[in-house]
mmCIF file of C-alpha atoms and ligand atoms in Angstrom:
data_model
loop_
_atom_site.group_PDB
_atom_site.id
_atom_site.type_symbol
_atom_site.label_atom_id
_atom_site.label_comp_id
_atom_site.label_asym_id
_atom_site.label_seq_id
_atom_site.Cartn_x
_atom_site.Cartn_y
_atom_site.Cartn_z
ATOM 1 C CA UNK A 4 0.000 0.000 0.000
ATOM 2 C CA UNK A 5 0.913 3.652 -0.472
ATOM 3 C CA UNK A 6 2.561 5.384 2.816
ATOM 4 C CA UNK A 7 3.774 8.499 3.233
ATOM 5 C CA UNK A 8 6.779 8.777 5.120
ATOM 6 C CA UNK A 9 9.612 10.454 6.551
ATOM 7 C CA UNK A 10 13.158 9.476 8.136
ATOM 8 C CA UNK A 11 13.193 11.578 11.257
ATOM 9 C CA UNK A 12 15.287 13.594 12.603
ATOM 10 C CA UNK A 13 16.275 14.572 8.985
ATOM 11 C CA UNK A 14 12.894 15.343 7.736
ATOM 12 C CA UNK A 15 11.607 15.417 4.290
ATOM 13 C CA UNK A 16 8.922 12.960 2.816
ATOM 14 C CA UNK A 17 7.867 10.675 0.485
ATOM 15 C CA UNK A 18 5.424 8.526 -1.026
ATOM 16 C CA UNK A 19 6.421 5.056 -0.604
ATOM 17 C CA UNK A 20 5.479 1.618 -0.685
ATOM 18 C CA UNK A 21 4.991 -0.343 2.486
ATOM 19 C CA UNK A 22 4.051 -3.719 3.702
ATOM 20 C CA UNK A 23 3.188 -3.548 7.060
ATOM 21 C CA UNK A 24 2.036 -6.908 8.645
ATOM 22 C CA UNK A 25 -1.093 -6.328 10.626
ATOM 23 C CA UNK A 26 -1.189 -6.726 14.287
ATOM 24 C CA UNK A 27 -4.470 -7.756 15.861
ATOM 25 C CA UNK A 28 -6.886 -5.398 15.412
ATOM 26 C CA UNK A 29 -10.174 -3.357 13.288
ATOM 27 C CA UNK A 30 -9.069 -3.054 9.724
ATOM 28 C CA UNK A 31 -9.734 1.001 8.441
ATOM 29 C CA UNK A 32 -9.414 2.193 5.722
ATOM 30 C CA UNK A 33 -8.127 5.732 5.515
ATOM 31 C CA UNK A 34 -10.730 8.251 4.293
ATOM 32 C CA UNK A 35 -9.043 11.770 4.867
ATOM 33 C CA UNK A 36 -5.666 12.743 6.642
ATOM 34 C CA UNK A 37 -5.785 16.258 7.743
ATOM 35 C CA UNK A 38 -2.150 17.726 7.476
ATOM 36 C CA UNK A 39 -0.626 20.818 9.875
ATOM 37 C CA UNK A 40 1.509 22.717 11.486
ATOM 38 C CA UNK A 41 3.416 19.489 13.071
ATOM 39 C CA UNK A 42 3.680 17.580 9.932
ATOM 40 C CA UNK A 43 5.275 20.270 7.938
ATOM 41 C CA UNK A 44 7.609 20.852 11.315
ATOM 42 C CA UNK A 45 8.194 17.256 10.638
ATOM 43 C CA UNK A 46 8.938 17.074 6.998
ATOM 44 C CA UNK A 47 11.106 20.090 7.706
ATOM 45 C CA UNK A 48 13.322 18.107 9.940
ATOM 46 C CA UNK A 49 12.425 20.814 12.713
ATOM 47 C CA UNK A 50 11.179 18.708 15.372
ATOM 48 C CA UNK A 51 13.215 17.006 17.400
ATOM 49 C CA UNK A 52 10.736 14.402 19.608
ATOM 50 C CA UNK A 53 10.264 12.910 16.009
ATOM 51 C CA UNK A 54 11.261 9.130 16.206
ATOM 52 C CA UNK A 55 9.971 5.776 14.158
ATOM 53 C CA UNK A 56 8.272 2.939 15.613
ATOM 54 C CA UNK A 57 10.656 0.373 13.745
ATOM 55 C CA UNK A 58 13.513 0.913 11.962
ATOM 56 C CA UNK A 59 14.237 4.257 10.536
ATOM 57 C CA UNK A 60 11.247 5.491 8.988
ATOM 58 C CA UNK A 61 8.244 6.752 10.124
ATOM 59 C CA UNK A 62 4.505 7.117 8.593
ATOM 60 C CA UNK A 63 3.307 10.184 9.008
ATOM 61 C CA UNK A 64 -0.539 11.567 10.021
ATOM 62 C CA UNK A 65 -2.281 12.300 13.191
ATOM 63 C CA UNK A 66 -5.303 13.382 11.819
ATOM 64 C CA UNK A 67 -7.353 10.783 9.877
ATOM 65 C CA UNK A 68 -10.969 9.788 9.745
ATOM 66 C CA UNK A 69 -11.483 6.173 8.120
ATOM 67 C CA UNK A 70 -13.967 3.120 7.576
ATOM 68 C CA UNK A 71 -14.173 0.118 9.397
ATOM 69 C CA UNK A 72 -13.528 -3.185 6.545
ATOM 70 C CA UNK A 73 -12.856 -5.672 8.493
ATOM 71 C CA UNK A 74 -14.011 -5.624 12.633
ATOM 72 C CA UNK A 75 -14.661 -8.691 15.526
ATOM 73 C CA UNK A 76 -18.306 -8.796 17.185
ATOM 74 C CA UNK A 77 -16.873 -8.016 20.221
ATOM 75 C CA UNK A 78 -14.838 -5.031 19.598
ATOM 76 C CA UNK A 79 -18.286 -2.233 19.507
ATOM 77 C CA UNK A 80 -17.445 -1.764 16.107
ATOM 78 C CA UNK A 81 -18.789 -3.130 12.549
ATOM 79 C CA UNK A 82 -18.085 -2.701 8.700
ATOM 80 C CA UNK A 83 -18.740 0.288 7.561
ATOM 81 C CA UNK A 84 -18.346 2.603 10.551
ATOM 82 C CA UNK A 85 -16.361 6.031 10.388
ATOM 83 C CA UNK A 86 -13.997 6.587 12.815
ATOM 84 C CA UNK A 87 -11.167 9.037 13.948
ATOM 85 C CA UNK A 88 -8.128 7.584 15.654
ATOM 86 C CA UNK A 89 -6.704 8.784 18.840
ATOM 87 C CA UNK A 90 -2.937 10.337 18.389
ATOM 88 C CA UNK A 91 -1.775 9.300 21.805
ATOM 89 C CA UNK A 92 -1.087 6.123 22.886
ATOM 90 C CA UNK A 93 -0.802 5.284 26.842
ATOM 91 C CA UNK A 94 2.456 4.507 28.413
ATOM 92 C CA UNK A 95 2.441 2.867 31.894
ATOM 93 C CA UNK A 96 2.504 6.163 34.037
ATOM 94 C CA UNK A 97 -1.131 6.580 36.649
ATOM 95 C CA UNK A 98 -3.012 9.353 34.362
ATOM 96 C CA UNK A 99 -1.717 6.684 31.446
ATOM 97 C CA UNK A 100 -3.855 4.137 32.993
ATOM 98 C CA UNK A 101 -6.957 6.098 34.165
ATOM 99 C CA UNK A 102 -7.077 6.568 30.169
ATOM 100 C CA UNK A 103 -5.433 10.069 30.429
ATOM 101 C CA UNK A 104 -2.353 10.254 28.921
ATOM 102 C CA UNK A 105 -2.565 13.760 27.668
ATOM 103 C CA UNK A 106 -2.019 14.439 31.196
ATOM 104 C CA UNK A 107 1.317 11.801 30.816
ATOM 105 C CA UNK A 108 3.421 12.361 34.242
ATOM 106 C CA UNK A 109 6.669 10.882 32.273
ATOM 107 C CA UNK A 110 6.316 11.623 29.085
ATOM 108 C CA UNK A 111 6.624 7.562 28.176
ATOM 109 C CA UNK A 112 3.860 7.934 25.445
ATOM 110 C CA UNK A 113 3.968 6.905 21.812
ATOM 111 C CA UNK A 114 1.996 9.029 19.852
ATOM 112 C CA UNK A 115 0.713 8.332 15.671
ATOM 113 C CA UNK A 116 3.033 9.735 13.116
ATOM 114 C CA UNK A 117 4.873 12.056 15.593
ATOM 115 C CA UNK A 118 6.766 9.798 17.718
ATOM 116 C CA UNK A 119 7.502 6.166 18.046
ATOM 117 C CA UNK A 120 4.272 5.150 16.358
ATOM 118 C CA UNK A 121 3.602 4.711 12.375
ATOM 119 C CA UNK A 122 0.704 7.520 11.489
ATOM 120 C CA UNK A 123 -2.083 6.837 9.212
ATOM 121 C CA UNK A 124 -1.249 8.747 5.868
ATOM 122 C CA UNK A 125 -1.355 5.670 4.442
ATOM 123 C CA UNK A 126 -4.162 3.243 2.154
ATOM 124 C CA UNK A 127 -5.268 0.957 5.597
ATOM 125 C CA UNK A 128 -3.968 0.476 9.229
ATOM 126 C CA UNK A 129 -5.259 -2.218 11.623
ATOM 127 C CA UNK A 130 -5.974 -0.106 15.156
ATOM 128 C CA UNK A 131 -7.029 -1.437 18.337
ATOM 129 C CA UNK A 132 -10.651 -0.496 19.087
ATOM 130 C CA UNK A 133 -9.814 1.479 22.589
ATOM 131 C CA UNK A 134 -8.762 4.010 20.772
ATOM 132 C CA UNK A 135 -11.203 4.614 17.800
ATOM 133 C CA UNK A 136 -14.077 6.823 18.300
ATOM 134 C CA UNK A 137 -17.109 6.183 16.551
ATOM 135 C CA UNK A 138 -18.749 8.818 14.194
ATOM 136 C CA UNK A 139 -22.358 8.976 14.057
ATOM 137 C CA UNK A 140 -23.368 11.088 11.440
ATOM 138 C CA UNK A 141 -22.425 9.897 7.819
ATOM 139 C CA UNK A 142 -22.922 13.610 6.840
ATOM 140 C CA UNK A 143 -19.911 14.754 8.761
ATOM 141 C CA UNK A 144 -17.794 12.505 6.977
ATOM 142 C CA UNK A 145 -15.751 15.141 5.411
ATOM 143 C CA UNK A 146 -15.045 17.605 8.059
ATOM 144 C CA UNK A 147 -14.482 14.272 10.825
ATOM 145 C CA UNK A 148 -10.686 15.112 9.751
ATOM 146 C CA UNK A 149 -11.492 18.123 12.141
ATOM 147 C CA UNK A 150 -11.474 15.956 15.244
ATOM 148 C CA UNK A 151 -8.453 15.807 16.165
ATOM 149 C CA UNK A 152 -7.145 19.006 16.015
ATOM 150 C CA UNK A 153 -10.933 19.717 17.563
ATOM 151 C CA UNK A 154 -10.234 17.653 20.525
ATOM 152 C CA UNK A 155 -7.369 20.066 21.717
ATOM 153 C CA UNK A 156 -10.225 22.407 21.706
ATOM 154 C CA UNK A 157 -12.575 20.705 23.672
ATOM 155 C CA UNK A 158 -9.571 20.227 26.446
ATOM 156 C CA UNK A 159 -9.938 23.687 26.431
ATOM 157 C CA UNK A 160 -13.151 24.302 26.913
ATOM 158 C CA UNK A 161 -12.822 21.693 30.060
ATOM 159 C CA UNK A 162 -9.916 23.877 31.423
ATOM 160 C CA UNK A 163 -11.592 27.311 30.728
ATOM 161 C CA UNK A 164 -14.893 26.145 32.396
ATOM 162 C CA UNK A 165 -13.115 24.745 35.127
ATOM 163 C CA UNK A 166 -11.049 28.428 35.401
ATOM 164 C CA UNK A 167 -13.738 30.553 35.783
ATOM 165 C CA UNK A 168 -15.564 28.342 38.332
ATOM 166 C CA UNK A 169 -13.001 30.363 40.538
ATOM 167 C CA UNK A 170 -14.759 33.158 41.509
ATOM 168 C CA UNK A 171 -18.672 34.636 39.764
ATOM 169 C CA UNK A 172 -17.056 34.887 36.618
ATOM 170 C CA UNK A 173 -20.105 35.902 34.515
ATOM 171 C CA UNK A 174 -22.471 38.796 33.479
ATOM 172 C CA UNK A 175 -25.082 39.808 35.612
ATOM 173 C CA UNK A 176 -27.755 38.205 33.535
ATOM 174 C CA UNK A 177 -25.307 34.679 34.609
ATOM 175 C CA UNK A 178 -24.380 34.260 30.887
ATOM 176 C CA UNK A 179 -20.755 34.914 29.093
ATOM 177 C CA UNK A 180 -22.287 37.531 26.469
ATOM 178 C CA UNK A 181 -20.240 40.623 28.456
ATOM 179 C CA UNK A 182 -17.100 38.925 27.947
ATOM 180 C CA UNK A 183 -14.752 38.861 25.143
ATOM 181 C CA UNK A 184 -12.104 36.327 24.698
ATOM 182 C CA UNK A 185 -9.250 37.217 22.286
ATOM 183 C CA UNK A 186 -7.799 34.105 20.302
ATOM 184 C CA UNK A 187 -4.771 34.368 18.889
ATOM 185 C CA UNK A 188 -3.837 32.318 15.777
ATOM 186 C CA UNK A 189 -6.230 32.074 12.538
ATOM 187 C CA UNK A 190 -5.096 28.868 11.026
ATOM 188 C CA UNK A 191 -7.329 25.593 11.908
ATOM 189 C CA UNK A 192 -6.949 25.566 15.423
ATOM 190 C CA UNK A 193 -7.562 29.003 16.205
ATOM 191 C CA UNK A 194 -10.758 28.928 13.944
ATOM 192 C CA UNK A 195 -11.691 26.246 15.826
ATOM 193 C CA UNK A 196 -11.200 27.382 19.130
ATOM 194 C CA UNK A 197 -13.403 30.201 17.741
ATOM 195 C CA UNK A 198 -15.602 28.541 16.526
ATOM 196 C CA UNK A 199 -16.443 26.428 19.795
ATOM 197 C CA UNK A 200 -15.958 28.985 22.573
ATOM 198 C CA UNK A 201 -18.326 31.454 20.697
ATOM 199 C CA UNK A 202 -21.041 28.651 20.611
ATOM 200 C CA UNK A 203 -20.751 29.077 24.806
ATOM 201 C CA UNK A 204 -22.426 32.472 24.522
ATOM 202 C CA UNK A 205 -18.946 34.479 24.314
ATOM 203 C CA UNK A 206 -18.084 37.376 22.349
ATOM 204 C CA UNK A 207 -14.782 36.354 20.427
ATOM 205 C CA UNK A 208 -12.180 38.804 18.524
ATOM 206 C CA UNK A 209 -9.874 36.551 16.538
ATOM 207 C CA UNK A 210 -6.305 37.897 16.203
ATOM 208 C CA UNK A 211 -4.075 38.247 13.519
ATOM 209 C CA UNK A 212 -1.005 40.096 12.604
ATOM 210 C CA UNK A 213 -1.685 40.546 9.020
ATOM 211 C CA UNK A 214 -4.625 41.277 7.003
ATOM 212 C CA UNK A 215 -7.017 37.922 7.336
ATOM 213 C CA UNK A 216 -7.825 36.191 3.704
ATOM 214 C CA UNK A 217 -11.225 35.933 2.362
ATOM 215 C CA UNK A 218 -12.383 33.139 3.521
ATOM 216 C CA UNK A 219 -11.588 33.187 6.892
ATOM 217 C CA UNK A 220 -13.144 36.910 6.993
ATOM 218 C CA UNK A 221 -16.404 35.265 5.719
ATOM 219 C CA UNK A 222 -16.117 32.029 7.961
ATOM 220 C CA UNK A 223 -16.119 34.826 11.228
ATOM 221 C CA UNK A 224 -18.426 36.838 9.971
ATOM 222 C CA UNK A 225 -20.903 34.348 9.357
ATOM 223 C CA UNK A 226 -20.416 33.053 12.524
ATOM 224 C CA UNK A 227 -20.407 36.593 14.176
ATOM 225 C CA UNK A 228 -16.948 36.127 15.198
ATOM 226 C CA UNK A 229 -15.094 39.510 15.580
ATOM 227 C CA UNK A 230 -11.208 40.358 14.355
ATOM 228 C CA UNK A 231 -8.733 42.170 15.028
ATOM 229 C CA UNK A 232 -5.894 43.103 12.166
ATOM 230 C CA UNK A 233 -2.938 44.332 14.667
ATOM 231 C CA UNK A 234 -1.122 45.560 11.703
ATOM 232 C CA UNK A 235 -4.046 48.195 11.238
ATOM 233 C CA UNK A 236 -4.969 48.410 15.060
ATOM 234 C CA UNK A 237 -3.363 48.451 17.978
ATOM 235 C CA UNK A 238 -4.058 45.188 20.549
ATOM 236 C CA UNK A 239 -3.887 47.935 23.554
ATOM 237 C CA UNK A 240 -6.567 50.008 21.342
ATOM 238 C CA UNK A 241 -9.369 47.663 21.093
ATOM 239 C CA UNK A 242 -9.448 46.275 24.532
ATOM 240 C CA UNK A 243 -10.114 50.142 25.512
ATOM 241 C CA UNK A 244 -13.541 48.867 23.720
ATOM 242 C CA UNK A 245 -13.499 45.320 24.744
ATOM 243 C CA UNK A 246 -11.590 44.307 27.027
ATOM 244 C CA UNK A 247 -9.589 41.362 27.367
ATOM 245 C CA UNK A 248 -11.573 39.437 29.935
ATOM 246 C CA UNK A 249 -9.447 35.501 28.204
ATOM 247 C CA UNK A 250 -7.202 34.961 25.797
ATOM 248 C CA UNK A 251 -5.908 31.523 24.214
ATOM 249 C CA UNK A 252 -2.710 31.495 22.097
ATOM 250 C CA UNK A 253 -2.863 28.902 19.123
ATOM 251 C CA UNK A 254 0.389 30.682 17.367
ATOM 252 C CA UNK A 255 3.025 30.636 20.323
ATOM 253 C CA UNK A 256 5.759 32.117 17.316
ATOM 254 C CA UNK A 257 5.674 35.258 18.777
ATOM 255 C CA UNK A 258 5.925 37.128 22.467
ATOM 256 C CA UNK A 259 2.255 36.133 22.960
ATOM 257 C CA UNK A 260 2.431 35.654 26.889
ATOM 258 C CA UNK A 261 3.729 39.212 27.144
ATOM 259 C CA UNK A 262 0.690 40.602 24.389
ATOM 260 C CA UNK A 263 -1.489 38.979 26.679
ATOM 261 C CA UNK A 264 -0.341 39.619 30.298
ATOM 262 C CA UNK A 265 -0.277 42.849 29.075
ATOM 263 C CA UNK A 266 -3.516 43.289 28.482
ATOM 264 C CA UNK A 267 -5.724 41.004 30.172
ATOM 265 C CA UNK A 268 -7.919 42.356 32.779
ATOM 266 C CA UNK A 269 -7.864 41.211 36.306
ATOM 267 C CA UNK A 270 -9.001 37.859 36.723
ATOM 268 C CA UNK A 271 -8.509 37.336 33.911
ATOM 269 C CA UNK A 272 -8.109 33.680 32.203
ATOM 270 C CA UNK A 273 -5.072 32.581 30.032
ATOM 271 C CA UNK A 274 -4.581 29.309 28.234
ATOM 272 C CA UNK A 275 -1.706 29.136 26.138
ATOM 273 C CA UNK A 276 -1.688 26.678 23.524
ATOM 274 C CA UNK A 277 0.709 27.302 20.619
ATOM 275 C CA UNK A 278 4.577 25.952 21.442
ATOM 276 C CA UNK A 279 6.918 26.390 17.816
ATOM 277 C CA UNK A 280 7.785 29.882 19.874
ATOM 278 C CA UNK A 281 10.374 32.265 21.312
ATOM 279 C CA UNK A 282 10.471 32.720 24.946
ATOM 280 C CA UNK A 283 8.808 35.850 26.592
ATOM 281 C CA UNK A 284 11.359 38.909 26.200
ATOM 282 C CA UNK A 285 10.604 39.947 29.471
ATOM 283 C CA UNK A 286 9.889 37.168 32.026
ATOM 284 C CA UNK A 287 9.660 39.402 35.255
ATOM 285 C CA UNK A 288 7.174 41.517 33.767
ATOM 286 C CA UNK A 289 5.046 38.600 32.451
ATOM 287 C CA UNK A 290 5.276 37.137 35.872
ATOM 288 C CA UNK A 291 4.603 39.864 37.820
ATOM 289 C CA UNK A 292 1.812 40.758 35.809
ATOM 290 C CA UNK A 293 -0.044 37.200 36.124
ATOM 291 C CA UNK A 294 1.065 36.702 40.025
ATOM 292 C CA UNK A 295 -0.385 39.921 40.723
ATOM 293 C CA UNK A 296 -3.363 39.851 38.994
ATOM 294 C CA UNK A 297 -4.387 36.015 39.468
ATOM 295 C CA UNK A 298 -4.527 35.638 36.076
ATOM 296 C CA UNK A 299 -4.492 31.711 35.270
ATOM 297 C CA UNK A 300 -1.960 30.727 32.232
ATOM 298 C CA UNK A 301 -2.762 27.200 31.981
ATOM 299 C CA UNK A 302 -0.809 24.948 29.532
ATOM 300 C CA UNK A 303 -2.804 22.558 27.625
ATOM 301 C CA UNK A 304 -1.630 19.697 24.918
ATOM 302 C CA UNK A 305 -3.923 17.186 23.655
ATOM 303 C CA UNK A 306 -6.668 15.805 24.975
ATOM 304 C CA UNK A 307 -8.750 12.789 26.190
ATOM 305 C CA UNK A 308 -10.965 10.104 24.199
ATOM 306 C CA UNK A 309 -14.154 11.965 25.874
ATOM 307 C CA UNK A 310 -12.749 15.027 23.933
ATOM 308 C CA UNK A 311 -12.778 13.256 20.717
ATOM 309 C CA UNK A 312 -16.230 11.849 21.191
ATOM 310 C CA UNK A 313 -17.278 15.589 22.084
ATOM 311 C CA UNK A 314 -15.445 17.553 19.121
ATOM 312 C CA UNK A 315 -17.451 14.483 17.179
ATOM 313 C CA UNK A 316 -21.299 15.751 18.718
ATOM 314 C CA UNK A 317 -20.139 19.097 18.280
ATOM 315 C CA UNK A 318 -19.560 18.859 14.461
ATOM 316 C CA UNK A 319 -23.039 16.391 14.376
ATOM 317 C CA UNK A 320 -24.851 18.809 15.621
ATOM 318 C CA UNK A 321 -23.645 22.678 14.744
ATOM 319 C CA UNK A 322 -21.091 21.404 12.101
ATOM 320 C CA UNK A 323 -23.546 22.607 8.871
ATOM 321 C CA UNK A 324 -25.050 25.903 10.801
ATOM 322 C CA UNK A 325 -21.667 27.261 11.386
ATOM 323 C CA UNK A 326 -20.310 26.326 8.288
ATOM 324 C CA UNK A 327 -17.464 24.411 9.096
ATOM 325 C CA UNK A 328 -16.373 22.745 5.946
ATOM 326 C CA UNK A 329 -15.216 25.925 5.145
ATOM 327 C CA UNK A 330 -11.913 25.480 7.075
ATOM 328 C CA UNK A 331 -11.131 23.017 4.422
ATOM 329 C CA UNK A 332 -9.777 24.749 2.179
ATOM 330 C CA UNK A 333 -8.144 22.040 -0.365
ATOM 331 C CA UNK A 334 -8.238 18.341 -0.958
ATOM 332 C CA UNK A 335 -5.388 16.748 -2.788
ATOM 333 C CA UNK A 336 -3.698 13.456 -3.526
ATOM 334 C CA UNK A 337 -1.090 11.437 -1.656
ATOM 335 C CA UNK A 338 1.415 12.176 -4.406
ATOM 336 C CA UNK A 339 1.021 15.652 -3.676
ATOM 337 C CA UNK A 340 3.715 15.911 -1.635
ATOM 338 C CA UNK A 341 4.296 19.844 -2.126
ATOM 339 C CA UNK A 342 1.294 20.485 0.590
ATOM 340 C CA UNK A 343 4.135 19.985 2.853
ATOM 341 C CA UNK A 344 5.988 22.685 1.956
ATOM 342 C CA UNK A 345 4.224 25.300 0.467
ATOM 343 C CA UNK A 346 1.419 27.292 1.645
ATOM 344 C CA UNK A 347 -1.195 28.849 -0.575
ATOM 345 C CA UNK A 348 -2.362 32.198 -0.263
ATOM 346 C CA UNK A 349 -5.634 31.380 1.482
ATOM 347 C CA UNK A 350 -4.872 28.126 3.080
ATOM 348 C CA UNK A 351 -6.560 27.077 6.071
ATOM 349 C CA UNK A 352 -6.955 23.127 6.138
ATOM 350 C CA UNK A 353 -5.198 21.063 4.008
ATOM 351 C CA UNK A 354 -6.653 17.381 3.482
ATOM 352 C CA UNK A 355 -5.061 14.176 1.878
ATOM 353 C CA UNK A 356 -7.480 11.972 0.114
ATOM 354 C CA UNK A 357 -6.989 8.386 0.291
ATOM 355 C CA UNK A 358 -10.363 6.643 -0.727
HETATM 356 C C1 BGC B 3 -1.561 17.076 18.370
HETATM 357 C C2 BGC B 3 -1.458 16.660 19.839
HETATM 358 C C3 BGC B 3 -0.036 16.202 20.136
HETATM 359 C C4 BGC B 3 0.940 17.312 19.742
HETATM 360 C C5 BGC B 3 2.396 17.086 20.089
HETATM 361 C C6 BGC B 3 -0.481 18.072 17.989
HETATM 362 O O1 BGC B 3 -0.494 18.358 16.610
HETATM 363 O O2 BGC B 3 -2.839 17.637 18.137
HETATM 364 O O3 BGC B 3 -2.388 15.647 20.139
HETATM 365 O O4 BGC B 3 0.098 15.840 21.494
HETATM 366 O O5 BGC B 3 0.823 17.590 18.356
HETATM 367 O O6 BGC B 3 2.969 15.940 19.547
HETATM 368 ZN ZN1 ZN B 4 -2.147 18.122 13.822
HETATM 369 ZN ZN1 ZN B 5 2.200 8.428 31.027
#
């Protein structure tokens, strides 16, 4: 079968050839592979947790939705089901067993086409059932490539909810309509996290540092989703407006932490997200201004299988009315191996058909 892979740490890919003896397990075939920010880190031999499972080469892909060919009565699954596989795969740590190894103590995970296990950019894989999640809805078969970068969202969400549970944080008619949460980051998962905190009833200003394209200007609009261009206006001018009351990071390339500590109101709620970055250029001041303040930064990677199953319901359910196959924005062919590399003018989600 077709594979596309890489030979970590060196980066670079390719579409190969591979015979890969099935272990015990469902039979999926691949559907869509969503490609992103850590793939093309990958390919570009800029990641350095990258290892194979076996040998020297890895298969890339972390974000897939497939169908079920070949499944055993007992395993909850049967031909013909779509479903999303988890990236992360348990090591032996205590959150590893309770089933929560995006909380990993030790860091002794494996996780699909990043590190240490083969991804699923390929024609089939054979996955053990624990850690498929079952879509419903056969008409969210093309945006179920969503999940997984979705799921990071819903963590989120948990963590946010959880944050504000600190003190009354909410309007005086007890919804979140008053308050404005800045997201930084406009590629999939900052539309995303967008996209799902505004369905909680919050006012959301995307930002960005350059002019947004097109289509993402229409995806927020039609989903009443404000944004802020903060090479036309100033960060520190809008909040005068609305201010700051969260903020999540989904870019992490640039000093962020310090945009945001300074300009987040009191109590305010931080949850950084984005990692490829540069470290603060001032850590006192970033300190002092989220000691003093109690403003939360909370760091958040991955999430759990209840996550997947919820980014799933989410998409069932407001998927069409907010218009999210819109942050699909092209659909090409494993041989296409340039996606990896280049990035088109109004690129948001890139997807790899396989069937
Ligand atoms: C995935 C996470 C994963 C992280 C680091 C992200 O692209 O969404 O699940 O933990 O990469 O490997
Ligand atoms: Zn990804
Ligand atoms: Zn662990």
């Amino acid at each position: 079968m077709r594979a596309i892979t890489t030979v970590p740490p060196g980066g670079g890919v390719k579409l190969s050839q591979v015979n890969i003896e099935s272990k015990n397990g469902l039979k999926i075939k691949t559907y869509r592979t969503g490609i992103c920010g850590t793939d093309k880190e990958i390919a570009a031999g800029r990641l350095a947790f990258v290892r194979p499972e076996l040998g020297s080469s890895l298969i890339l892909g972390h974000e897939a939705v497939g169908i079920v060919t070949e499944s055993d009565e007992n395993s909850g699954f049967k031909e013909g089901d779509i479903v999303v596989p988890m990236v992360r795969r348990p090591g032996k740590c205590r959150m590893c067993r309770l089933g929560r190894q995006d909380f990993c103590e030790d860091g002794d995970f494996v996780e699909a086409g990043i590190r240490g296990k083969n991804g699923f950019m390929r024609d089939e894989f054979v996955e053990d059932p624990r850690f498929l999640v079952k879509v419903n809805d056969p008409s969210i078969l093309d945006i179920a490539v969503l999940t997984e970068p979705m799921k990071n969202v819903m963590k989120m969400k948990e963590i946010f909810q959880f944050m504000r549970m600190r003190i009354p944080w909410y309007c005086d008619d007890s919804t979140l309509s008053c308050k404005n949460l800045y997201v930084f980051g406009t590629g999939t998962e900052g539309l995303l996290i967008s996209t799902v905190f505004k369905s909680l009833g919050i006012n959301v200003v995307e930002v960005n540092r350059h002019p947004l394209g097109e289509n993402v200007m229409d995806y927020l609009d039609s989903n009443k989703i404000d944004y802020l261009d903060t090479s036309s206006e100033t960060l520190g001018r809008k909040v005068k407006d609305q201010p700051m009351d969260a903020a999540i990071d989904a870019v992490g390339a640039m000093d962020v932490l310090k945009e945001i500590t300074d300009n987040i109101r009191n109590n305010g709620i931080a949850i950084m997200f984005g990692t490829s970055g540069q470290l603060p250029s001032s850590t006192y001041e970033v300190l002092e201004n989220i000691v003093d303040r109690n403003v939360v930064v909370v760091g958040s990677v991955d999430g759990a299988k209840a996550h997947y199953a919820e980014a799933i319901r989410f998409m069932e359910t407001q998927g069409k009315a907010m218009q999210m196959e819109r942050i699909i924005t092209g659909k090409y062919e494993p041989e296409d191996l340039k996606i990896f590399s280049e990035k088109e003018k109004l690129e948001i989600k890139k997807v790899i058909a396989w069937s």
